[in-house]
Amino acid sequence: MCEANAYIVKDEREELVMESVDTVEPEEDRKSFRLVSIFGEQKIIRGRIRLMNLVDHKILFEKNE
Amino acid sequence: MCEANAYIVKDEREELVMESVDTVEPEEDRKSFRLVSIFGEQKIIRGRIRLMNLVDHKILFEKNE
């Protein structure tokens, strides 16, 4: 499976938000994203995308300025 | 491998921008993204993320409003 793990970067530390993320979709406000895992779990994360490395299965978010 | 294909959605049609994308990183202007494929190919795409489906290996971009 090709899901990824989502992290929020705080003070240059990566904090796991959700494992096995399948879907990433911006919310209407454009200041947060809806994450859905392959298990159907959902989470809204406030922030913006900092970096995605799909081969490393990583999506990094950071706080909006 | 867990790379994805990047598309830009124009008039609800998906137009392939790059295959086998590994890295997606926002540019300084926050209005475009740098894509890097697993082959090292690079492209800058103007627009914002509309939807990512990692299990389907799909990243959809759309034009900024």
mmCIF file of N, CA and C in Angstrom:
data_model
loop_
_atom_site.group_PDB
_atom_site.id
_atom_site.type_symbol
_atom_site.label_atom_id
_atom_site.label_comp_id
_atom_site.label_asym_id
_atom_site.label_seq_id
_atom_site.Cartn_x
_atom_site.Cartn_y
_atom_site.Cartn_z
ATOM 1 N N MET A 1 0.840 -1.200 0.000
ATOM 2 C CA MET A 1 0.000 0.000 0.000
ATOM 3 C C MET A 1 0.870 1.244 0.000
ATOM 4 N N CYS A 2 0.315 2.298 -0.540
ATOM 5 C CA CYS A 2 1.136 3.486 -0.734
ATOM 6 C C CYS A 2 0.663 4.680 0.069
ATOM 7 N N GLU A 3 0.136 4.407 1.207
ATOM 8 C CA GLU A 3 -0.258 5.495 2.074
ATOM 9 C C GLU A 3 0.995 6.129 2.691
ATOM 10 N N ALA A 4 0.800 7.255 3.389
ATOM 11 C CA ALA A 4 1.929 7.957 4.007
ATOM 12 C C ALA A 4 1.570 8.326 5.443
ATOM 13 N N ASN A 5 2.568 8.710 6.192
ATOM 14 C CA ASN A 5 2.309 9.197 7.542
ATOM 15 C C ASN A 5 2.364 10.723 7.527
ATOM 16 N N ALA A 6 1.433 11.346 8.239
ATOM 17 C CA ALA A 6 1.368 12.804 8.283
ATOM 18 C C ALA A 6 1.930 13.298 9.606
ATOM 19 N N TYR A 7 2.766 14.309 9.521
ATOM 20 C CA TYR A 7 3.407 14.891 10.698
ATOM 21 C C TYR A 7 3.179 16.396 10.684
ATOM 22 N N ILE A 8 3.142 16.986 11.865
ATOM 23 C CA ILE A 8 3.195 18.445 11.957
ATOM 24 C C ILE A 8 4.563 18.793 12.536
ATOM 25 N N VAL A 9 5.214 19.748 11.907
ATOM 26 C CA VAL A 9 6.543 20.158 12.365
ATOM 27 C C VAL A 9 6.390 21.322 13.341
ATOM 28 N N LYS A 10 6.836 21.094 14.555
ATOM 29 C CA LYS A 10 6.794 22.135 15.596
ATOM 30 C C LYS A 10 8.191 22.276 16.156
ATOM 31 N N ASP A 11 8.721 23.491 16.127
ATOM 32 C CA ASP A 11 10.092 23.720 16.618
ATOM 33 C C ASP A 11 11.064 22.717 15.994
ATOM 34 N N GLU A 12 10.873 22.485 14.705
ATOM 35 C CA GLU A 12 11.735 21.571 13.927
ATOM 36 C C GLU A 12 11.646 20.108 14.377
ATOM 37 N N ARG A 13 10.660 19.794 15.213
ATOM 38 C CA ARG A 13 10.418 18.407 15.590
ATOM 39 C C ARG A 13 9.182 17.894 14.846
ATOM 40 N N GLU A 14 9.255 16.663 14.361
ATOM 41 C CA GLU A 14 8.122 16.086 13.634
ATOM 42 C C GLU A 14 7.226 15.309 14.594
ATOM 43 N N GLU A 15 5.983 15.762 14.687
ATOM 44 C CA GLU A 15 5.011 15.137 15.599
ATOM 45 C C GLU A 15 3.984 14.392 14.740
ATOM 46 N N LEU A 16 3.859 13.105 14.970
ATOM 47 C CA LEU A 16 2.949 12.285 14.153
ATOM 48 C C LEU A 16 1.502 12.715 14.360
ATOM 49 N N VAL A 17 0.805 12.960 13.266
ATOM 50 C CA VAL A 17 -0.610 13.347 13.326
ATOM 51 C C VAL A 17 -1.491 12.155 12.962
ATOM 52 N N MET A 18 -1.117 11.474 11.889
ATOM 53 C CA MET A 18 -1.912 10.322 11.451
ATOM 54 C C MET A 18 -1.045 9.368 10.629
ATOM 55 N N GLU A 19 -1.233 8.092 10.899
ATOM 56 C CA GLU A 19 -0.551 7.065 10.118
ATOM 57 C C GLU A 19 -1.435 6.626 8.956
ATOM 58 N N SER A 20 -0.815 6.059 7.946
ATOM 59 C CA SER A 20 -1.537 5.410 6.839
ATOM 60 C C SER A 20 -2.561 6.312 6.170
ATOM 61 N N VAL A 21 -2.128 7.548 5.879
ATOM 62 C CA VAL A 21 -3.018 8.516 5.237
ATOM 63 C C VAL A 21 -3.192 8.156 3.771
ATOM 64 N N ASP A 22 -4.443 8.136 3.348
ATOM 65 C CA ASP A 22 -4.737 7.904 1.935
ATOM 66 C C ASP A 22 -5.072 9.220 1.248
ATOM 67 N N THR A 23 -6.030 9.950 1.834
ATOM 68 C CA THR A 23 -6.553 11.154 1.190
ATOM 69 C C THR A 23 -6.173 12.420 1.949
ATOM 70 N N VAL A 24 -5.763 13.423 1.206
ATOM 71 C CA VAL A 24 -5.469 14.747 1.762
ATOM 72 C C VAL A 24 -6.244 15.751 0.916
ATOM 73 N N GLU A 25 -7.083 16.525 1.576
ATOM 74 C CA GLU A 25 -7.925 17.460 0.837
ATOM 75 C C GLU A 25 -8.014 18.779 1.596
ATOM 76 N N PRO A 26 -7.780 19.901 0.913
ATOM 77 C CA PRO A 26 -7.895 21.190 1.613
ATOM 78 C C PRO A 26 -9.328 21.455 2.035
ATOM 79 N N GLU A 27 -9.480 22.088 3.189
ATOM 80 C CA GLU A 27 -10.794 22.510 3.644
ATOM 81 C C GLU A 27 -11.159 23.831 2.967
ATOM 82 N N GLU A 28 -12.425 24.173 3.082
ATOM 83 C CA GLU A 28 -12.924 25.405 2.463
ATOM 84 C C GLU A 28 -12.113 26.633 2.865
ATOM 85 N N ASP A 29 -11.702 26.684 4.106
ATOM 86 C CA ASP A 29 -11.003 27.871 4.617
ATOM 87 C C ASP A 29 -9.575 27.990 4.083
ATOM 88 N N ARG A 30 -9.101 26.904 3.437
ATOM 89 C CA ARG A 30 -7.747 26.881 2.861
ATOM 90 C C ARG A 30 -6.663 27.007 3.927
ATOM 91 N N LYS A 31 -7.040 26.869 5.182
ATOM 92 C CA LYS A 31 -6.053 26.950 6.260
ATOM 93 C C LYS A 31 -5.947 25.631 6.992
ATOM 94 N N SER A 32 -6.646 24.646 6.489
ATOM 95 C CA SER A 32 -6.564 23.329 7.101
ATOM 96 C C SER A 32 -6.823 22.266 6.032
ATOM 97 N N PHE A 33 -6.466 21.034 6.396
ATOM 98 C CA PHE A 33 -6.628 19.919 5.476
ATOM 99 C C PHE A 33 -7.364 18.787 6.174
ATOM 100 N N ARG A 34 -8.155 18.080 5.414
ATOM 101 C CA ARG A 34 -8.823 16.888 5.916
ATOM 102 C C ARG A 34 -7.983 15.687 5.512
ATOM 103 N N LEU A 35 -7.619 14.892 6.492
ATOM 104 C CA LEU A 35 -6.855 13.671 6.249
ATOM 105 C C LEU A 35 -7.776 12.480 6.463
ATOM 106 N N VAL A 36 -7.692 11.513 5.583
ATOM 107 C CA VAL A 36 -8.449 10.274 5.759
ATOM 108 C C VAL A 36 -7.468 9.118 5.626
ATOM 109 N N SER A 37 -7.461 8.246 6.604
ATOM 110 C CA SER A 37 -6.537 7.104 6.559
ATOM 111 C C SER A 37 -7.164 5.952 5.777
ATOM 112 N N ILE A 38 -6.351 4.954 5.494
ATOM 113 C CA ILE A 38 -6.868 3.776 4.776
ATOM 114 C C ILE A 38 -7.858 2.997 5.641
ATOM 115 N N PHE A 39 -7.910 3.312 6.924
ATOM 116 C CA PHE A 39 -8.868 2.653 7.818
ATOM 117 C C PHE A 39 -10.156 3.474 7.965
ATOM 118 N N GLY A 40 -10.220 4.599 7.268
ATOM 119 C CA GLY A 40 -11.418 5.433 7.308
ATOM 120 C C GLY A 40 -11.404 6.478 8.406
ATOM 121 N N GLU A 41 -10.342 6.500 9.198
ATOM 122 C CA GLU A 41 -10.207 7.522 10.248
ATOM 123 C C GLU A 41 -10.056 8.896 9.588
ATOM 124 N N GLN A 42 -10.674 9.916 10.191
ATOM 125 C CA GLN A 42 -10.574 11.263 9.634
ATOM 126 C C GLN A 42 -10.028 12.235 10.658
ATOM 127 N N LYS A 43 -9.268 13.191 10.170
ATOM 128 C CA LYS A 43 -8.769 14.244 11.046
ATOM 129 C C LYS A 43 -8.648 15.525 10.242
ATOM 130 N N ILE A 44 -8.897 16.655 10.908
ATOM 131 C CA ILE A 44 -8.641 17.949 10.284
ATOM 132 C C ILE A 44 -7.346 18.488 10.894
ATOM 133 N N ILE A 45 -6.434 18.874 10.046
ATOM 134 C CA ILE A 45 -5.183 19.436 10.548
ATOM 135 C C ILE A 45 -5.081 20.885 10.103
ATOM 136 N N ARG A 46 -4.867 21.775 11.060
ATOM 137 C CA ARG A 46 -4.684 23.188 10.710
ATOM 138 C C ARG A 46 -3.234 23.391 10.327
ATOM 139 N N GLY A 47 -3.012 24.030 9.220
ATOM 140 C CA GLY A 47 -1.649 24.275 8.773
ATOM 141 C C GLY A 47 -1.552 24.150 7.276
ATOM 142 N N ARG A 48 -0.344 24.178 6.804
ATOM 143 C CA ARG A 48 -0.117 24.075 5.364
ATOM 144 C C ARG A 48 0.942 23.026 5.112
ATOM 145 N N ILE A 49 1.015 22.605 3.876
ATOM 146 C CA ILE A 49 1.975 21.559 3.526
ATOM 147 C C ILE A 49 3.375 22.151 3.458
ATOM 148 N N ARG A 50 4.293 21.498 4.116
ATOM 149 C CA ARG A 50 5.678 21.945 4.078
ATOM 150 C C ARG A 50 6.467 21.107 3.075
ATOM 151 N N LEU A 51 6.217 19.796 3.081
ATOM 152 C CA LEU A 51 6.969 18.902 2.205
ATOM 153 C C LEU A 51 6.266 17.550 2.146
ATOM 154 N N MET A 52 6.265 16.968 0.962
ATOM 155 C CA MET A 52 5.809 15.584 0.835
ATOM 156 C C MET A 52 6.916 14.765 0.197
ATOM 157 N N ASN A 53 7.194 13.639 0.795
ATOM 158 C CA ASN A 53 8.140 12.679 0.215
ATOM 159 C C ASN A 53 7.405 11.353 0.126
ATOM 160 N N LEU A 54 6.908 11.074 -1.040
ATOM 161 C CA LEU A 54 6.030 9.904 -1.159
ATOM 162 C C LEU A 54 6.803 8.597 -1.034
ATOM 163 N N VAL A 55 8.014 8.566 -1.581
ATOM 164 C CA VAL A 55 8.811 7.341 -1.488
ATOM 165 C C VAL A 55 9.154 7.055 -0.009
ATOM 166 N N ASP A 56 9.324 8.120 0.761
ATOM 167 C CA ASP A 56 9.567 7.975 2.212
ATOM 168 C C ASP A 56 8.263 7.882 3.008
ATOM 169 N N HIS A 57 7.126 7.934 2.330
ATOM 170 C CA HIS A 57 5.807 7.841 2.995
ATOM 171 C C HIS A 57 5.605 8.955 4.011
ATOM 172 N N LYS A 58 6.007 10.152 3.647
ATOM 173 C CA LYS A 58 5.964 11.243 4.607
ATOM 174 C C LYS A 58 5.257 12.464 4.057
ATOM 175 N N ILE A 59 4.366 13.023 4.849
ATOM 176 C CA ILE A 59 3.778 14.323 4.539
ATOM 177 C C ILE A 59 4.003 15.208 5.755
ATOM 178 N N LEU A 60 4.689 16.311 5.542
ATOM 179 C CA LEU A 60 4.956 17.225 6.642
ATOM 180 C C LEU A 60 4.080 18.464 6.499
ATOM 181 N N PHE A 61 3.425 18.816 7.595
ATOM 182 C CA PHE A 61 2.659 20.058 7.666
ATOM 183 C C PHE A 61 3.364 21.012 8.613
ATOM 184 N N GLU A 62 3.073 22.284 8.451
ATOM 185 C CA GLU A 62 3.557 23.271 9.420
ATOM 186 C C GLU A 62 2.440 24.250 9.681
ATOM 187 N N LYS A 63 2.545 24.956 10.792
ATOM 188 C CA LYS A 63 1.524 25.937 11.148
ATOM 189 C C LYS A 63 1.470 27.049 10.110
ATOM 190 N N ASN A 64 0.288 27.579 9.877
ATOM 191 C CA ASN A 64 0.173 28.767 9.041
ATOM 192 C C ASN A 64 0.841 29.925 9.754
ATOM 193 N N GLU A 65 1.416 30.828 8.962
ATOM 194 C CA GLU A 65 2.083 31.979 9.590
ATOM 195 C C GLU A 65 1.060 32.952 10.147
ATOM 196 N N MET B 1 7.158 0.790 -5.486
ATOM 197 C CA MET B 1 7.420 2.212 -5.222
ATOM 198 C C MET B 1 6.102 2.953 -5.004
ATOM 199 N N CYS B 2 6.197 4.003 -4.235
ATOM 200 C CA CYS B 2 4.978 4.676 -3.827
ATOM 201 C C CYS B 2 4.857 6.100 -4.342
ATOM 202 N N GLU B 3 5.416 6.322 -5.480
ATOM 203 C CA GLU B 3 5.268 7.640 -6.082
ATOM 204 C C GLU B 3 3.840 7.803 -6.615
ATOM 205 N N ALA B 4 3.519 9.023 -7.049
ATOM 206 C CA ALA B 4 2.175 9.302 -7.552
ATOM 207 C C ALA B 4 2.271 10.074 -8.864
ATOM 208 N N ASN B 5 1.176 10.161 -9.564
ATOM 209 C CA ASN B 5 1.135 10.984 -10.768
ATOM 210 C C ASN B 5 0.446 12.304 -10.437
ATOM 211 N N ALA B 6 1.012 13.386 -10.955
ATOM 212 C CA ALA B 6 0.454 14.712 -10.691
ATOM 213 C C ALA B 6 -0.325 15.190 -11.910
ATOM 214 N N TYR B 7 -1.502 15.717 -11.650
ATOM 215 C CA TYR B 7 -2.376 16.215 -12.710
ATOM 216 C C TYR B 7 -2.805 17.636 -12.376
ATOM 217 N N ILE B 8 -3.058 18.417 -13.410
ATOM 218 C CA ILE B 8 -3.721 19.698 -13.187
ATOM 219 C C ILE B 8 -5.138 19.567 -13.748
ATOM 220 N N VAL B 9 -6.091 20.004 -12.949
ATOM 221 C CA VAL B 9 -7.489 19.907 -13.373
ATOM 222 C C VAL B 9 -7.885 21.200 -14.079
ATOM 223 N N LYS B 10 -8.243 21.059 -15.343
ATOM 224 C CA LYS B 10 -8.681 22.221 -16.135
ATOM 225 C C LYS B 10 -10.034 21.880 -16.720
ATOM 226 N N ASP B 11 -11.017 22.735 -16.449
ATOM 227 C CA ASP B 11 -12.382 22.471 -16.936
ATOM 228 C C ASP B 11 -12.817 21.048 -16.588
ATOM 229 N N GLU B 12 -12.484 20.651 -15.374
ATOM 230 C CA GLU B 12 -12.851 19.325 -14.840
ATOM 231 C C GLU B 12 -12.188 18.156 -15.584
ATOM 232 N N ARG B 13 -11.197 18.451 -16.416
ATOM 233 C CA ARG B 13 -10.416 17.414 -17.067
ATOM 234 C C ARG B 13 -9.052 17.325 -16.408
ATOM 235 N N GLU B 14 -8.589 16.099 -16.195
ATOM 236 C CA GLU B 14 -7.279 15.919 -15.546
ATOM 237 C C GLU B 14 -6.192 15.802 -16.609
ATOM 238 N N GLU B 15 -5.253 16.740 -16.550
ATOM 239 C CA GLU B 15 -4.163 16.782 -17.528
ATOM 240 C C GLU B 15 -2.874 16.376 -16.802
ATOM 241 N N LEU B 16 -2.238 15.337 -17.292
ATOM 242 C CA LEU B 16 -1.034 14.832 -16.623
ATOM 243 C C LEU B 16 0.095 15.855 -16.665
ATOM 244 N N VAL B 17 0.681 16.130 -15.505
ATOM 245 C CA VAL B 17 1.794 17.071 -15.424
ATOM 246 C C VAL B 17 3.109 16.308 -15.273
ATOM 247 N N MET B 18 3.110 15.334 -14.397
ATOM 248 C CA MET B 18 4.333 14.554 -14.174
ATOM 249 C C MET B 18 3.985 13.185 -13.606
ATOM 250 N N GLU B 19 4.670 12.188 -14.121
ATOM 251 C CA GLU B 19 4.518 10.826 -13.601
ATOM 252 C C GLU B 19 5.564 10.566 -12.516
ATOM 253 N N SER B 20 5.282 9.591 -11.669
ATOM 254 C CA SER B 20 6.254 9.082 -10.694
ATOM 255 C C SER B 20 6.839 10.179 -9.805
ATOM 256 N N VAL B 21 5.943 11.026 -9.292
ATOM 257 C CA VAL B 21 6.372 12.117 -8.418
ATOM 258 C C VAL B 21 6.751 11.558 -7.050
ATOM 259 N N ASP B 22 7.909 11.970 -6.579
ATOM 260 C CA ASP B 22 8.340 11.589 -5.236
ATOM 261 C C ASP B 22 8.122 12.758 -4.278
ATOM 262 N N THR B 23 8.660 13.936 -4.650
ATOM 263 C CA THR B 23 8.657 15.085 -3.745
ATOM 264 C C THR B 23 7.749 16.199 -4.246
ATOM 265 N N VAL B 24 6.991 16.759 -3.325
ATOM 266 C CA VAL B 24 6.151 17.917 -3.602
ATOM 267 C C VAL B 24 6.469 18.955 -2.531
ATOM 268 N N GLU B 25 6.882 20.122 -2.974
ATOM 269 C CA GLU B 25 7.291 21.145 -2.009
ATOM 270 C C GLU B 25 6.780 22.505 -2.476
ATOM 271 N N PRO B 26 6.132 23.266 -1.576
ATOM 272 C CA PRO B 26 5.659 24.593 -1.980
ATOM 273 C C PRO B 26 6.836 25.519 -2.274
ATOM 274 N N GLU B 27 6.667 26.375 -3.254
ATOM 275 C CA GLU B 27 7.652 27.395 -3.552
ATOM 276 C C GLU B 27 7.459 28.568 -2.593
ATOM 277 N N GLU B 28 8.455 29.420 -2.562
ATOM 278 C CA GLU B 28 8.426 30.599 -1.676
ATOM 279 C C GLU B 28 7.142 31.426 -1.842
ATOM 280 N N ASP B 29 6.699 31.570 -3.087
ATOM 281 C CA ASP B 29 5.540 32.430 -3.356
ATOM 282 C C ASP B 29 4.229 31.823 -2.871
ATOM 283 N N ARG B 30 4.272 30.542 -2.491
ATOM 284 C CA ARG B 30 3.073 29.832 -2.006
ATOM 285 C C ARG B 30 1.994 29.713 -3.086
ATOM 286 N N LYS B 31 2.343 30.015 -4.310
ATOM 287 C CA LYS B 31 1.363 29.902 -5.391
ATOM 288 C C LYS B 31 1.779 28.840 -6.390
ATOM 289 N N SER B 32 2.859 28.164 -6.083
ATOM 290 C CA SER B 32 3.310 27.085 -6.962
ATOM 291 C C SER B 32 4.033 26.029 -6.140
ATOM 292 N N PHE B 33 4.210 24.877 -6.758
ATOM 293 C CA PHE B 33 4.864 23.754 -6.090
ATOM 294 C C PHE B 33 5.965 23.216 -6.983
ATOM 295 N N ARG B 34 7.024 22.760 -6.340
ATOM 296 C CA ARG B 34 8.097 22.092 -7.064
ATOM 297 C C ARG B 34 7.849 20.599 -6.965
ATOM 298 N N LEU B 35 7.813 19.944 -8.106
ATOM 299 C CA LEU B 35 7.643 18.488 -8.155
ATOM 300 C C LEU B 35 8.963 17.864 -8.567
ATOM 301 N N VAL B 36 9.334 16.789 -7.914
ATOM 302 C CA VAL B 36 10.534 16.049 -8.309
ATOM 303 C C VAL B 36 10.131 14.586 -8.464
ATOM 304 N N SER B 37 10.441 14.018 -9.613
ATOM 305 C CA SER B 37 10.087 12.614 -9.844
ATOM 306 C C SER B 37 11.175 11.700 -9.288
ATOM 307 N N ILE B 38 10.862 10.421 -9.251
ATOM 308 C CA ILE B 38 11.860 9.448 -8.768
ATOM 309 C C ILE B 38 13.043 9.346 -9.731
ATOM 310 N N PHE B 39 12.897 9.916 -10.930
ATOM 311 C CA PHE B 39 14.001 9.924 -11.900
ATOM 312 C C PHE B 39 14.811 11.219 -11.820
ATOM 313 N N GLY B 40 14.433 12.103 -10.893
ATOM 314 C CA GLY B 40 15.176 13.342 -10.707
ATOM 315 C C GLY B 40 14.671 14.499 -11.559
ATOM 316 N N GLU B 41 13.682 14.227 -12.372
ATOM 317 C CA GLU B 41 13.078 15.293 -13.186
ATOM 318 C C GLU B 41 12.393 16.307 -12.267
ATOM 319 N N GLN B 42 12.488 17.592 -12.609
ATOM 320 C CA GLN B 42 11.863 18.621 -11.784
ATOM 321 C C GLN B 42 10.912 19.469 -12.610
ATOM 322 N N LYS B 43 9.841 19.890 -11.967
ATOM 323 C CA LYS B 43 8.905 20.803 -12.619
ATOM 324 C C LYS B 43 8.298 21.719 -11.576
ATOM 325 N N ILE B 44 8.034 22.946 -11.971
ATOM 326 C CA ILE B 44 7.282 23.858 -11.107
ATOM 327 C C ILE B 44 5.867 23.918 -11.658
ATOM 328 N N ILE B 45 4.912 23.709 -10.790
ATOM 329 C CA ILE B 45 3.518 23.791 -11.217
ATOM 330 C C ILE B 45 2.845 24.933 -10.473
ATOM 331 N N ARG B 46 2.237 25.838 -11.239
ATOM 332 C CA ARG B 46 1.492 26.927 -10.608
ATOM 333 C C ARG B 46 0.110 26.419 -10.258
ATOM 334 N N GLY B 47 -0.298 26.655 -9.057
ATOM 335 C CA GLY B 47 -1.618 26.210 -8.639
ATOM 336 C C GLY B 47 -1.569 25.742 -7.199
ATOM 337 N N ARG B 48 -2.659 25.165 -6.792
ATOM 338 C CA ARG B 48 -2.739 24.680 -5.417
ATOM 339 C C ARG B 48 -3.263 23.251 -5.436
ATOM 340 N N ILE B 49 -3.091 22.601 -4.323
ATOM 341 C CA ILE B 49 -3.520 21.203 -4.251
ATOM 342 C C ILE B 49 -5.035 21.126 -4.128
ATOM 343 N N ARG B 50 -5.614 20.312 -4.947
ATOM 344 C CA ARG B 50 -7.058 20.114 -4.879
ATOM 345 C C ARG B 50 -7.374 18.838 -4.113
ATOM 346 N N LEU B 51 -6.617 17.786 -4.381
ATOM 347 C CA LEU B 51 -6.879 16.496 -3.742
ATOM 348 C C LEU B 51 -5.682 15.574 -3.944
ATOM 349 N N MET B 52 -5.377 14.821 -2.908
ATOM 350 C CA MET B 52 -4.375 13.766 -3.051
ATOM 351 C C MET B 52 -5.011 12.452 -2.656
ATOM 352 N N ASN B 53 -4.831 11.443 -3.490
ATOM 353 C CA ASN B 53 -5.260 10.080 -3.165
ATOM 354 C C ASN B 53 -4.041 9.193 -3.319
ATOM 355 N N LEU B 54 -3.409 8.909 -2.221
ATOM 356 C CA LEU B 54 -2.122 8.219 -2.312
ATOM 357 C C LEU B 54 -2.278 6.769 -2.744
ATOM 358 N N VAL B 55 -3.346 6.139 -2.269
ATOM 359 C CA VAL B 55 -3.554 4.734 -2.649
ATOM 360 C C VAL B 55 -3.818 4.642 -4.163
ATOM 361 N N ASP B 56 -4.445 5.670 -4.700
ATOM 362 C CA ASP B 56 -4.678 5.741 -6.156
ATOM 363 C C ASP B 56 -3.505 6.378 -6.900
ATOM 364 N N HIS B 57 -2.458 6.756 -6.167
ATOM 365 C CA HIS B 57 -1.257 7.377 -6.780
ATOM 366 C C HIS B 57 -1.596 8.648 -7.545
ATOM 367 N N LYS B 58 -2.436 9.461 -6.947
ATOM 368 C CA LYS B 58 -2.904 10.651 -7.655
ATOM 369 C C LYS B 58 -2.739 11.909 -6.826
ATOM 370 N N ILE B 59 -2.194 12.943 -7.446
ATOM 371 C CA ILE B 59 -2.188 14.272 -6.845
ATOM 372 C C ILE B 59 -2.822 15.215 -7.850
ATOM 373 N N LEU B 60 -3.898 15.858 -7.434
ATOM 374 C CA LEU B 60 -4.573 16.782 -8.326
ATOM 375 C C LEU B 60 -4.295 18.214 -7.896
ATOM 376 N N PHE B 61 -3.895 19.020 -8.861
ATOM 377 C CA PHE B 61 -3.714 20.451 -8.635
ATOM 378 C C PHE B 61 -4.807 21.190 -9.389
ATOM 379 N N GLU B 62 -5.055 22.427 -8.953
ATOM 380 C CA GLU B 62 -5.954 23.287 -9.716
ATOM 381 C C GLU B 62 -5.368 24.690 -9.712
ATOM 382 N N LYS B 63 -5.796 25.495 -10.646
ATOM 383 C CA LYS B 63 -5.306 26.878 -10.741
ATOM 384 C C LYS B 63 -5.671 27.648 -9.488
ATOM 385 N N ASN B 64 -4.798 28.568 -9.097
ATOM 386 C CA ASN B 64 -5.142 29.491 -8.021
ATOM 387 C C ASN B 64 -6.266 30.386 -8.509
ATOM 388 N N GLU B 65 -7.125 30.787 -7.563
ATOM 389 C CA GLU B 65 -8.241 31.662 -7.965
ATOM 390 C C GLU B 65 -7.750 33.063 -8.256
#
